[in-house]
mmCIF file of C-alpha atoms and ligand atoms in Angstrom:
data_model
loop_
_atom_site.group_PDB
_atom_site.id
_atom_site.type_symbol
_atom_site.label_atom_id
_atom_site.label_comp_id
_atom_site.label_asym_id
_atom_site.label_seq_id
_atom_site.Cartn_x
_atom_site.Cartn_y
_atom_site.Cartn_z
ATOM 1 C CA MET A 1 -0.020 -0.035 0.020
ATOM 2 C CA LYS A 2 1.271 3.384 -0.831
ATOM 3 C CA PHE A 3 1.158 6.435 1.616
ATOM 4 C CA PHE A 4 0.773 9.903 0.225
ATOM 5 C CA VAL A 5 0.662 12.866 2.602
ATOM 6 C CA ASP A 6 -2.287 15.161 2.260
ATOM 7 C CA THR A 7 -0.820 18.699 2.746
ATOM 8 C CA ALA A 8 0.812 21.591 1.091
ATOM 9 C CA ASP A 9 3.019 22.352 4.040
ATOM 10 C CA ILE A 10 6.594 21.913 2.783
ATOM 11 C CA ALA A 11 8.131 21.676 6.268
ATOM 12 C CA GLU A 12 5.730 18.783 7.000
ATOM 13 C CA ILE A 13 6.453 17.245 3.763
ATOM 14 C CA ARG A 14 10.272 17.406 4.219
ATOM 15 C CA ASP A 15 9.974 15.990 7.700
ATOM 16 C CA LEU A 16 7.708 13.000 6.659
ATOM 17 C CA ALA A 17 9.842 12.335 3.513
ATOM 18 C CA ALA A 18 12.853 11.714 5.850
ATOM 19 C CA THR A 19 10.930 8.736 7.235
ATOM 20 C CA GLY A 20 11.391 6.978 3.837
ATOM 21 C CA LEU A 21 7.727 6.008 4.158
ATOM 22 C CA LEU A 22 6.195 8.613 1.776
ATOM 23 C CA ASP A 23 5.331 7.615 -1.707
ATOM 24 C CA GLY A 24 3.601 10.843 -2.867
ATOM 25 C CA VAL A 25 1.892 13.989 -2.043
ATOM 26 C CA THR A 26 -1.684 15.379 -2.545
ATOM 27 C CA THR A 27 -2.537 19.023 -2.362
ATOM 28 C CA ASN A 28 -5.800 20.816 -2.997
ATOM 29 C CA PRO A 29 -6.799 24.554 -3.261
ATOM 30 C CA SER A 30 -7.749 24.680 0.327
ATOM 31 C CA LEU A 31 -4.417 23.302 1.477
ATOM 32 C CA VAL A 32 -2.494 25.571 -0.856
ATOM 33 C CA ALA A 33 -4.615 28.594 0.418
ATOM 34 C CA LYS A 34 -3.335 27.881 3.997
ATOM 35 C CA THR A 35 0.319 28.171 2.981
ATOM 36 C CA GLY A 36 0.016 31.610 1.438
ATOM 37 C CA ARG A 37 2.544 30.446 -1.135
ATOM 38 C CA ARG A 38 2.534 30.925 -4.962
ATOM 39 C CA PHE A 39 1.058 27.615 -6.205
ATOM 40 C CA THR A 40 3.459 26.913 -8.911
ATOM 41 C CA ASP A 41 6.521 27.637 -6.854
ATOM 42 C CA LEU A 42 5.199 25.304 -4.095
ATOM 43 C CA VAL A 43 4.405 22.413 -6.475
ATOM 44 C CA ALA A 44 7.978 22.742 -7.884
ATOM 45 C CA GLU A 45 9.487 22.578 -4.432
ATOM 46 C CA ILE A 46 7.296 19.664 -3.408
ATOM 47 C CA CYS A 47 8.183 17.744 -6.548
ATOM 48 C CA ASP A 48 11.933 18.182 -5.774
ATOM 49 C CA VAL A 49 11.473 16.673 -2.148
ATOM 50 C CA VAL A 50 9.147 13.865 -3.043
ATOM 51 C CA PRO A 51 9.926 11.911 -6.167
ATOM 52 C CA GLY A 52 6.589 10.121 -6.300
ATOM 53 C CA PRO A 53 3.294 11.636 -7.660
ATOM 54 C CA VAL A 54 2.559 15.095 -6.426
ATOM 55 C CA SER A 55 -1.063 15.975 -7.096
ATOM 56 C CA ALA A 56 -1.651 19.614 -8.204
ATOM 57 C CA GLU A 57 -5.274 20.704 -8.874
ATOM 58 C CA VAL A 58 -6.627 22.685 -11.753
ATOM 59 C CA ALA A 59 -8.713 25.820 -10.618
ATOM 60 C CA ALA A 60 -10.805 26.226 -13.788
ATOM 61 C CA THR A 61 -13.997 24.118 -14.496
ATOM 62 C CA ASP A 62 -14.331 24.371 -18.339
ATOM 63 C CA PHE A 63 -12.379 22.052 -20.517
ATOM 64 C CA ASP A 64 -10.236 24.499 -22.433
ATOM 65 C CA THR A 65 -8.971 26.400 -19.352
ATOM 66 C CA MET A 66 -8.568 23.222 -17.394
ATOM 67 C CA LEU A 67 -6.451 21.661 -20.095
ATOM 68 C CA LYS A 68 -4.319 24.880 -20.426
ATOM 69 C CA GLU A 69 -3.866 24.933 -16.657
ATOM 70 C CA ALA A 70 -2.928 21.189 -16.704
ATOM 71 C CA HIS A 71 -0.355 21.715 -19.457
ATOM 72 C CA LEU A 72 1.245 24.476 -17.346
ATOM 73 C CA LEU A 73 1.256 22.254 -14.245
ATOM 74 C CA THR A 74 2.703 19.256 -16.096
ATOM 75 C CA ARG A 75 5.593 21.502 -17.226
ATOM 76 C CA ILE A 76 6.656 22.017 -13.541
ATOM 77 C CA ALA A 77 7.914 18.424 -13.229
ATOM 78 C CA ASP A 78 7.575 14.914 -14.471
ATOM 79 C CA ASN A 79 5.932 13.768 -11.222
ATOM 80 C CA VAL A 80 3.070 16.186 -11.212
ATOM 81 C CA ALA A 81 -0.115 14.295 -11.196
ATOM 82 C CA VAL A 82 -2.876 16.741 -12.466
ATOM 83 C CA LYS A 83 -5.961 16.798 -10.140
ATOM 84 C CA VAL A 84 -9.201 17.280 -12.003
ATOM 85 C CA PRO A 85 -12.671 17.279 -10.518
ATOM 86 C CA LEU A 86 -15.102 14.387 -11.263
ATOM 87 C CA THR A 87 -17.180 16.379 -13.881
ATOM 88 C CA PRO A 88 -17.809 15.785 -17.515
ATOM 89 C CA ASP A 89 -15.118 18.357 -18.488
ATOM 90 C CA GLY A 90 -12.728 17.086 -15.748
ATOM 91 C CA LEU A 91 -13.006 13.540 -17.177
ATOM 92 C CA LYS A 92 -12.363 14.929 -20.751
ATOM 93 C CA VAL A 93 -9.219 16.618 -19.505
ATOM 94 C CA CYS A 94 -8.299 13.364 -17.777
ATOM 95 C CA ARG A 95 -8.736 11.366 -21.019
ATOM 96 C CA SER A 96 -6.681 13.880 -22.995
ATOM 97 C CA LEU A 97 -3.763 13.974 -20.365
ATOM 98 C CA THR A 98 -3.520 10.229 -19.836
ATOM 99 C CA ALA A 99 -3.509 9.760 -23.643
ATOM 100 C CA ASP A 100 -0.239 11.898 -23.580
ATOM 101 C CA GLY A 101 1.156 9.620 -20.769
ATOM 102 C CA ARG A 102 0.535 12.083 -17.822
ATOM 103 C CA MET A 103 -0.656 11.242 -14.426
ATOM 104 C CA VAL A 104 -4.253 12.238 -13.515
ATOM 105 C CA ASN A 105 -5.869 12.161 -10.085
ATOM 106 C CA VAL A 106 -9.552 12.476 -10.434
ATOM 107 C CA THR A 107 -10.805 14.046 -7.196
ATOM 108 C CA LEU A 108 -14.090 14.642 -5.383
ATOM 109 C CA CYS A 109 -15.423 11.057 -5.996
ATOM 110 C CA PHE A 110 -18.393 10.254 -3.847
ATOM 111 C CA SER A 111 -20.040 7.255 -5.659
ATOM 112 C CA ALA A 112 -19.192 3.977 -7.321
ATOM 113 C CA ALA A 113 -20.755 5.227 -10.503
ATOM 114 C CA GLN A 114 -18.356 8.180 -10.613
ATOM 115 C CA ALA A 115 -15.449 5.832 -9.909
ATOM 116 C CA ILE A 116 -16.363 3.719 -12.888
ATOM 117 C CA LEU A 117 -16.423 6.787 -15.167
ATOM 118 C CA ALA A 118 -12.983 7.919 -13.834
ATOM 119 C CA ALA A 119 -11.598 4.463 -14.679
ATOM 120 C CA LYS A 120 -13.125 4.537 -18.187
ATOM 121 C CA ALA A 121 -11.463 8.029 -18.619
ATOM 122 C CA GLY A 122 -8.117 6.448 -17.947
ATOM 123 C CA ALA A 123 -7.531 8.088 -14.577
ATOM 124 C CA THR A 124 -4.198 7.202 -12.819
ATOM 125 C CA PHE A 125 -5.907 7.578 -9.440
ATOM 126 C CA VAL A 126 -9.466 8.040 -8.341
ATOM 127 C CA SER A 127 -9.872 9.919 -5.009
ATOM 128 C CA PRO A 128 -13.004 8.907 -3.038
ATOM 129 C CA PHE A 129 -13.418 11.092 0.027
ATOM 130 C CA VAL A 130 -14.282 8.777 2.982
ATOM 131 C CA GLY A 131 -14.233 11.354 5.712
ATOM 132 C CA ARG A 132 -16.740 13.707 4.064
ATOM 133 C CA LEU A 133 -19.084 10.759 3.364
ATOM 134 C CA ASP A 134 -18.815 9.776 7.141
ATOM 135 C CA ASP A 135 -19.516 13.453 7.952
ATOM 136 C CA ILE A 136 -22.990 13.277 6.287
ATOM 137 C CA GLY A 137 -23.794 10.043 8.026
ATOM 138 C CA THR A 138 -22.915 7.605 5.365
ATOM 139 C CA ASP A 139 -20.090 4.974 5.496
ATOM 140 C CA GLY A 140 -17.246 6.185 3.436
ATOM 141 C CA MET A 141 -15.343 2.880 3.689
ATOM 142 C CA GLU A 142 -18.237 1.106 2.065
ATOM 143 C CA LEU A 143 -17.666 3.163 -1.021
ATOM 144 C CA ILE A 144 -14.001 2.002 -0.980
ATOM 145 C CA ALA A 145 -15.086 -1.641 -0.721
ATOM 146 C CA ASP A 146 -17.451 -1.117 -3.691
ATOM 147 C CA ILE A 147 -14.902 0.601 -5.889
ATOM 148 C CA VAL A 148 -12.289 -1.985 -5.104
ATOM 149 C CA ALA A 149 -14.653 -4.904 -5.800
ATOM 150 C CA ILE A 150 -15.773 -3.361 -9.116
ATOM 151 C CA TYR A 151 -12.271 -2.415 -10.376
ATOM 152 C CA ARG A 152 -11.168 -6.117 -9.590
ATOM 153 C CA GLN A 153 -13.876 -7.294 -12.111
ATOM 154 C CA TYR A 154 -12.131 -5.283 -14.902
ATOM 155 C CA PRO A 155 -8.382 -5.812 -14.872
ATOM 156 C CA ALA A 156 -8.168 -3.512 -17.868
ATOM 157 C CA PHE A 157 -9.022 -0.632 -15.644
ATOM 158 C CA GLY A 158 -5.613 0.772 -14.692
ATOM 159 C CA THR A 159 -6.862 3.139 -12.165
ATOM 160 C CA GLU A 160 -5.585 3.002 -8.497
ATOM 161 C CA VAL A 161 -8.019 3.688 -5.591
ATOM 162 C CA LEU A 162 -6.512 6.584 -3.675
ATOM 163 C CA VAL A 163 -8.432 6.912 -0.333
ATOM 164 C CA ALA A 164 -8.856 10.568 0.500
ATOM 165 C CA SER A 165 -10.362 12.707 3.277
ATOM 166 C CA VAL A 166 -8.684 10.307 5.781
ATOM 167 C CA ARG A 167 -9.553 11.319 9.412
ATOM 168 C CA HIS A 168 -7.997 8.697 11.664
ATOM 169 C CA PRO A 169 -5.722 5.638 11.614
ATOM 170 C CA MET A 170 -8.659 3.139 11.282
ATOM 171 C CA HIS A 171 -9.488 4.670 7.842
ATOM 172 C CA VAL A 172 -5.972 3.779 6.769
ATOM 173 C CA VAL A 173 -6.182 0.256 8.298
ATOM 174 C CA GLU A 174 -9.537 -0.457 6.667
ATOM 175 C CA ALA A 175 -8.359 0.981 3.289
ATOM 176 C CA ALA A 176 -5.446 -1.538 3.480
ATOM 177 C CA ARG A 177 -7.672 -4.393 4.488
ATOM 178 C CA LEU A 178 -9.912 -3.646 1.502
ATOM 179 C CA GLY A 179 -6.914 -3.539 -0.917
ATOM 180 C CA ALA A 180 -7.056 0.094 -1.881
ATOM 181 C CA GLN A 181 -3.680 0.990 -3.508
ATOM 182 C CA VAL A 182 -3.100 4.363 -1.911
ATOM 183 C CA ALA A 183 -4.117 6.326 1.061
ATOM 184 C CA THR A 184 -3.552 10.096 1.361
ATOM 185 C CA VAL A 185 -3.174 10.979 5.021
ATOM 186 C CA PRO A 186 -2.900 14.258 6.875
ATOM 187 C CA PRO A 187 0.471 14.533 8.585
ATOM 188 C CA ALA A 188 -1.091 14.219 12.043
ATOM 189 C CA VAL A 189 -2.721 11.106 11.186
ATOM 190 C CA LEU A 190 0.416 9.708 9.589
ATOM 191 C CA ARG A 191 2.297 10.357 12.814
ATOM 192 C CA GLN A 192 -0.611 8.686 14.818
ATOM 193 C CA LEU A 193 0.115 5.425 12.847
ATOM 194 C CA PHE A 194 3.355 4.955 14.597
ATOM 195 C CA ARG A 195 1.819 5.281 18.036
ATOM 196 C CA HIS A 196 0.757 2.742 20.539
ATOM 197 C CA PRO A 197 0.766 3.100 24.329
ATOM 198 C CA LEU A 198 2.150 -0.339 24.774
ATOM 199 C CA THR A 199 5.077 0.454 22.404
ATOM 200 C CA ASP A 200 5.922 3.432 24.641
ATOM 201 C CA SER A 201 5.598 1.615 27.956
ATOM 202 C CA GLY A 202 7.380 -1.362 26.582
ATOM 203 C CA LEU A 203 10.238 0.661 25.385
ATOM 204 C CA ASP A 204 10.518 2.535 28.701
ATOM 205 C CA ARG A 205 10.657 -0.956 30.517
ATOM 206 C CA PHE A 206 13.359 -2.363 28.120
ATOM 207 C CA LEU A 207 15.472 0.740 28.551
ATOM 208 C CA ASP A 208 15.180 0.729 32.311
ATOM 209 C CA ASP A 209 16.327 -2.982 32.371
ATOM 210 C CA TRP A 210 19.051 -2.321 29.829
ATOM 211 C CA ARG A 211 20.518 0.406 32.147
ATOM 212 C CA LYS A 212 20.614 -2.190 34.929
ATOM 213 C CA THR A 213 23.088 -4.323 32.988
ATOM 214 C CA GLY A 214 25.585 -1.403 32.881
ATOM 215 C CA GLN A 215 26.497 -2.289 29.418
ATOM 216 C CA THR A 216 26.721 -0.374 26.145
ATOM 217 C CA ILE A 217 26.456 -1.768 22.669
ATOM 218 C CA LEU A 218 28.922 0.788 21.106
ATOM 219 C CA PRO A 219 32.220 0.686 22.732
ATOM 220 C CA GLY A 220 32.765 3.761 24.937
ATOM 221 C CA ALA A 221 29.177 5.035 24.523
ATOM 222 C CA GLY A 222 27.038 6.248 27.379
ATOM 223 C CA ASP A 223 23.549 4.943 28.130
ATOM 224 C CA GLY A 224 22.017 7.285 25.542
ATOM 225 C CA ARG A 225 20.356 9.598 28.036
HETATM 226 C C1 E4P B 301 -7.632 14.593 -1.431
HETATM 227 O O1 E4P B 301 -6.874 14.644 -2.313
HETATM 228 C C2 E4P B 301 -8.065 15.925 -0.573
HETATM 229 O O2 E4P B 301 -6.909 16.698 -0.610
HETATM 230 C C3 E4P B 301 -8.300 15.615 0.908
HETATM 231 O O3 E4P B 301 -8.130 14.281 1.196
HETATM 232 C C4 E4P B 301 -9.560 16.217 1.297
HETATM 233 O O4 E4P B 301 -9.754 15.926 2.728
HETATM 234 P P1 E4P B 301 -10.765 16.784 3.710
HETATM 235 O O5 E4P B 301 -12.030 16.187 3.520
HETATM 236 O O6 E4P B 301 -10.139 16.459 5.005
HETATM 237 O O7 E4P B 301 -10.648 18.260 3.218
#
């Protein structure tokens, strides 16, 4: 399973990239707005830090302008994945870009029917938003289960399921259980994945007992405190 981080905060991206666990980045206009940075400069910087797909979203809604924006974005770096909304024009742009060998992330997917259309348009990724579905009282993970099951019936669909709008670690675990290829995870949730209270207390106990041995593994080293 691939982990993308869902942020436009370059400091967070650098920090998480250093873990070696980051396969890509997703941004969206709301995340970019929070940074106050110029979008194209920001995308270029992120693409330098993370070699995997970096989603950069178009801002127009009509085919011609979206396509022009997409071409500008793809010129920033080879690892830009153009993000287009799941609309008829968005899918037309998707088809045109993927025919040219570019990566496209079709975003704002809220139904299995939409996910079928994204796959038929040749999307590299489709982004179903699980958290926003949970927010309105439906089960976001049910949509992931449906899309994964449908895509499995059609091996010719090359589209990867990119679970988006992730709110907590169980979204990630459930996405993995269902076989989604990618989860894009906010930095705070990515860090939560490392944590377990028994890991912390277990490590404290091991370190206490190790100190009692009076030994060091590295010659001449202290006890690390
Ligand atoms: C996905 O690409 C979006 O950037 C993101 O996951 C949206 O999540 P939100 O519902 O937390 O805004």
